[in-house]
Coordinates of C-alpha atoms in Angstrom, one line a residue:
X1 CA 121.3 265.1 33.3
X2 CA 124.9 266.1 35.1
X3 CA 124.7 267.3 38.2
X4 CA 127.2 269.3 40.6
X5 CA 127.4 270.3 43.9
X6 CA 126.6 274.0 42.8
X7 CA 123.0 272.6 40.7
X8 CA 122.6 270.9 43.8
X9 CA 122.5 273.6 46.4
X10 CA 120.3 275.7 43.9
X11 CA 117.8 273.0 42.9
X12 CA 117.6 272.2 46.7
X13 CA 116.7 276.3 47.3
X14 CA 113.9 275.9 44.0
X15 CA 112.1 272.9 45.9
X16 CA 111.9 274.8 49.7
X17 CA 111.2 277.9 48.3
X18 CA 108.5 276.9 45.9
X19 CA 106.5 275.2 48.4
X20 CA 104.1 276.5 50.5
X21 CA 103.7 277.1 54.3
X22 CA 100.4 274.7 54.7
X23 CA 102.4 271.7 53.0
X24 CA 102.8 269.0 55.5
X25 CA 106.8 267.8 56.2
X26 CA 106.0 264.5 54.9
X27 CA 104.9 266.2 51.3
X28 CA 108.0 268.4 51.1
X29 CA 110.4 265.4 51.2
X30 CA 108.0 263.4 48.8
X31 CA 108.8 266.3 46.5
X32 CA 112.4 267.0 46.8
X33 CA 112.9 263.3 46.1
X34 CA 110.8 262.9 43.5
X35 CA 112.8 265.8 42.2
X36 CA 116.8 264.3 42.9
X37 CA 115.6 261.2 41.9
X38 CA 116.4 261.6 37.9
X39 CA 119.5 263.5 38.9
X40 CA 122.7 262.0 38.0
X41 CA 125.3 263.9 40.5
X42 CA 127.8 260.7 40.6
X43 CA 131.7 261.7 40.2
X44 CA 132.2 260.9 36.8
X45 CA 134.9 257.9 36.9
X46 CA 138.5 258.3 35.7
X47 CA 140.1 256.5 33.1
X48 CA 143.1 254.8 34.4
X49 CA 146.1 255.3 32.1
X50 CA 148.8 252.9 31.9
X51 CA 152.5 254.1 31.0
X52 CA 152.1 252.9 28.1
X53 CA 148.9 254.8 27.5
X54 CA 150.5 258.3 28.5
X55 CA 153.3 257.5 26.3
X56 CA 151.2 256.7 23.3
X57 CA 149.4 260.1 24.4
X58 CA 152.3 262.2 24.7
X59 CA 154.0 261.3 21.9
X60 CA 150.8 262.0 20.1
X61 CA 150.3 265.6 21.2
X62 CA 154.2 266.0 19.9
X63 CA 153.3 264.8 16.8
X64 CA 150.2 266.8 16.8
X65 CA 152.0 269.9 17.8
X66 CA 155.2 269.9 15.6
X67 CA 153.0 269.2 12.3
X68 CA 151.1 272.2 13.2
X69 CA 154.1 274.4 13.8
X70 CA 155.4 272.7 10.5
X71 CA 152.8 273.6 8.7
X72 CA 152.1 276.9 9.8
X73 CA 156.2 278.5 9.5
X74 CA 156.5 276.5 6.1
X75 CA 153.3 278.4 4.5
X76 CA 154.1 281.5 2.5
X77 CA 154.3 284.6 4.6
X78 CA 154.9 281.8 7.5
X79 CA 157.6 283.9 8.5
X80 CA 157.5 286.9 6.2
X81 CA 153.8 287.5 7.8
X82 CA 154.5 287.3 11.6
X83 CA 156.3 289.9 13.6
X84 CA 157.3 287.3 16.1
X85 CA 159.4 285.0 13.8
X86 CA 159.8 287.5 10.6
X87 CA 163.8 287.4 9.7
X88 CA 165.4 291.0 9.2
X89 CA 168.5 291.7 7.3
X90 CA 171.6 290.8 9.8
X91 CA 172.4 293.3 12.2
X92 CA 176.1 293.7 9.8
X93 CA 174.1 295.1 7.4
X94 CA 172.4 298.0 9.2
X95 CA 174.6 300.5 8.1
X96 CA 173.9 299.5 3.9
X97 CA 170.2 299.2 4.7
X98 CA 170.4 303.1 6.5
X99 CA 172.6 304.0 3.5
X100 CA 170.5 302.7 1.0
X101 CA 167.5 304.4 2.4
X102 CA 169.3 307.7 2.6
X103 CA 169.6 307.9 -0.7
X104 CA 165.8 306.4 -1.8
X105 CA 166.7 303.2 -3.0
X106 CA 165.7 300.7 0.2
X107 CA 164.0 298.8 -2.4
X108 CA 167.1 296.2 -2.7
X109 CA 167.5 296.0 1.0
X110 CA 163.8 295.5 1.7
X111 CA 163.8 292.9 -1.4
X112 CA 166.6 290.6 0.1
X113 CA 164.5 290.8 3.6
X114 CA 161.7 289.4 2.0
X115 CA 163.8 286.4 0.6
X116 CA 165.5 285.3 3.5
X117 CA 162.1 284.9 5.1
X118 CA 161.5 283.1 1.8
X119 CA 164.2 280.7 2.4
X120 CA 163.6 279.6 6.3
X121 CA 159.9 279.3 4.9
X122 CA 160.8 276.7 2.5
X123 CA 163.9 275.4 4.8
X124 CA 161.5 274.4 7.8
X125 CA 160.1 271.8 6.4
X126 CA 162.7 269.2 7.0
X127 CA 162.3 270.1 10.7
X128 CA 159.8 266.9 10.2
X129 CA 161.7 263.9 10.0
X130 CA 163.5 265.2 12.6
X131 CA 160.6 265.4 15.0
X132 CA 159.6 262.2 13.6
X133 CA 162.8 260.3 14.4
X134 CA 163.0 262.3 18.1
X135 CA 159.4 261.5 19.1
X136 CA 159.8 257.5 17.6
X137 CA 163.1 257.5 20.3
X138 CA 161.5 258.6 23.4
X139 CA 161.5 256.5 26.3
X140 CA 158.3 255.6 28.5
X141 CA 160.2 257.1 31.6
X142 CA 160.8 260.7 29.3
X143 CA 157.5 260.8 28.4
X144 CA 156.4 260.4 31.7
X145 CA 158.5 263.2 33.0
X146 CA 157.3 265.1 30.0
X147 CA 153.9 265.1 31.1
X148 CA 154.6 265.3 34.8
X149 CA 156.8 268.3 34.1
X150 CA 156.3 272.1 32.9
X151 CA 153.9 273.4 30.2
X152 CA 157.3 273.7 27.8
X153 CA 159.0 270.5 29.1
X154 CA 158.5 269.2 25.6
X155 CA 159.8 271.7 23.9
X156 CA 162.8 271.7 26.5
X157 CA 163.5 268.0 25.8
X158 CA 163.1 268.7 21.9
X159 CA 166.1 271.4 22.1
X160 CA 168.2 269.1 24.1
X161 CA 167.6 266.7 21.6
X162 CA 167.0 268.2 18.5
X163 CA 168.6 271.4 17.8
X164 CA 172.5 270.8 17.0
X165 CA 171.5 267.5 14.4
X166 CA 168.4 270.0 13.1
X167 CA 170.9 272.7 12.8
X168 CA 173.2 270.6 10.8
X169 CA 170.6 269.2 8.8
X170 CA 168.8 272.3 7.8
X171 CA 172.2 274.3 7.1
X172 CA 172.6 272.9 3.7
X173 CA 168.8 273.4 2.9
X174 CA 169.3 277.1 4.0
X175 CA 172.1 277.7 1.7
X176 CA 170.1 275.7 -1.4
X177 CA 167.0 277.5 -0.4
X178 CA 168.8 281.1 -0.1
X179 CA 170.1 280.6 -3.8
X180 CA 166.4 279.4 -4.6
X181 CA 164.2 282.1 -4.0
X182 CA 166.4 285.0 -4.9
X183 CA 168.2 286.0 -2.0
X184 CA 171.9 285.4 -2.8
X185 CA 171.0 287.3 -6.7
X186 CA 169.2 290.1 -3.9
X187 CA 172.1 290.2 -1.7
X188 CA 174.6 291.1 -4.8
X189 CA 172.6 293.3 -6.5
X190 CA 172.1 295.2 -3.0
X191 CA 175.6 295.5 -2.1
X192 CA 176.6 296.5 -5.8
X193 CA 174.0 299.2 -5.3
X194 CA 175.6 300.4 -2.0
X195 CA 179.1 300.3 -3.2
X196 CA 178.7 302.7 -5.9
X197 CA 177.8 305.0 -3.0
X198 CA 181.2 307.4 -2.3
X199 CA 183.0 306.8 0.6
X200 CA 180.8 303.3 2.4
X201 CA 182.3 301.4 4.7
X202 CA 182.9 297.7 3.9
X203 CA 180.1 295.4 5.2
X204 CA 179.3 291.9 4.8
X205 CA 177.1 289.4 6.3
X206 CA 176.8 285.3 7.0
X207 CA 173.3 284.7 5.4
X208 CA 173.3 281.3 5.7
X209 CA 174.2 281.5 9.3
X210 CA 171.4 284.2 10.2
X211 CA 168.2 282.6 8.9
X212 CA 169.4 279.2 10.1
X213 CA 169.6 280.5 13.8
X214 CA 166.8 282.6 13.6
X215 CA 164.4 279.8 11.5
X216 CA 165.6 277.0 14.9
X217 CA 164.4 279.9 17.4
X218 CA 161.2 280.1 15.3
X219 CA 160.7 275.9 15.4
X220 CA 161.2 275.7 18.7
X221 CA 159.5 279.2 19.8
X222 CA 156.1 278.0 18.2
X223 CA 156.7 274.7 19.4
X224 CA 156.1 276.0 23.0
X225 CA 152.9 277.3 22.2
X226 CA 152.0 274.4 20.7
X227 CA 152.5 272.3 23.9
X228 CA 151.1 275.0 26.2
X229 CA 147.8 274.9 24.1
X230 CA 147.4 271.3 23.7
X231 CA 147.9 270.9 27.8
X232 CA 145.7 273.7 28.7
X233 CA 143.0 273.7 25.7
X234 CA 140.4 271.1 25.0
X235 CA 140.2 272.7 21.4
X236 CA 143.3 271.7 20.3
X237 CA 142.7 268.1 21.4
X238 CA 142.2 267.0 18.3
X239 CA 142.2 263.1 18.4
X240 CA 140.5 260.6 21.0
X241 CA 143.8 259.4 22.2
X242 CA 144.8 263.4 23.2
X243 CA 141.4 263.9 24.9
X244 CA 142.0 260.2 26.9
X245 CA 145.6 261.7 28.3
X246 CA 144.9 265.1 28.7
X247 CA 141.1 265.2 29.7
X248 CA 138.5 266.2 27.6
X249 CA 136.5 263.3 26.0

């Protein structure tokens, strides 16, 4: 069995104080010896890990990690669901949204809220190639920093590298997606509906431009967690070469 310095100490206090006065020196030893002798108290030995092995490892926990957040912001209610990453209607729009709940008819507001978390739901997606195509170009000496570095130094490399082409690449999918699920019909019928109000002030809002920030911040927000977990839980070690890098099989 495994054996540490702590089992040590406390088997050693079992032997001496289970033995009686009368037993002679010779006897005691005999005893505890016979006792340490099936113990196996050796420092377990350490893998030696090439750069090439941490590299493999690293960009494994990456992969890993951004399928996860992938998979979990692109399920329904990915966003709609969770306070942390849920998209409200644009800060522009506060005074139709107060208006329109004034008057009892928040309905349309709260409607067009649930659509734009709709749409960064069913945008995120393509975050994937992207990580893909970043974590395929990754040098042995970034990846070695990587590791060396913070618990979000992934994340941090992923932003510098990542988030103007997944901005560019995603706007497109937000606009399609916003048209998609109902949010540019929601948006009209909204406004219509607070227009016919006397006396409103003229408001308008960028959607495409607000879920796309606010659906990177998300990507990159879980992505951090992600990273943190993998470095710091054996749980979410979930393939032999993760557990080699990291520690914990």
């Amino acid at each position: 069995m495994k054996f540490s310095r702590r089992n040590f100490v406390a088997a050693a206090v079992l032997v001496i104080s289970g033995t009686p006065a009368a037993y002679a020196q010779g006897t005691l030893l005999e005893r505890g010896r016979d006792f340490f002798r099936g113990l196996d108290y050796r420092p377990r030995r350490r893998v030696k890990l090439t750069t090439a092995d941490i590299a493999d490892g690293l960009r494994e926990a990456l992969r890993v990690g951004s399928d996860r957040v992938v998979r979990t912001l692109g399920a329904e209610d990915g966003f709609n669901g969770h306070a942390d990453v849920h998209i409200p209607l644009p800060d522009s729009l506060a005074k139709v949204q107060s208006t329109l709940d004034r008057f009892g008819v928040s309905g349309v507001a709260d409607e067009l809220e649930l659509r734009l978390n709709r749409a960064a739901e069913s945008a995120v997606t393509s975050a994937k190639r992207l990580f893909e195509d970043t974590i395929r170009d990754m040098t042995l000496r970034e990846a070695r920093a990587i590791l060396d570095g913070p618990e979000d130094s992934a994340t941090r490399y992923f932003r510098a590298n990542m988030a103007a082409p997944l901005t560019a690449d995603m706007k497109p999918i937000v606009e399609r997606e916003l048209a998609a699920v109902g949010a540019i019909r929601a948006y009209v019928q909204m406004m219509n509906q607070y227009r016919s109000f006397p006396f409103v002030s003229d408001a308008k809002a960028d959607l495409t431009g607000h879920v796309l920030e606010r659906t990177v911040d998300a990507v990159f927000l879980y992505l951090a967690r992600e990273e943190a977990a993998i470095r710091k839980d054996p749980v979410k070690r979930t393939t032999r070469l993760l557990r080699r890098v990291f520690g914990g099989g």
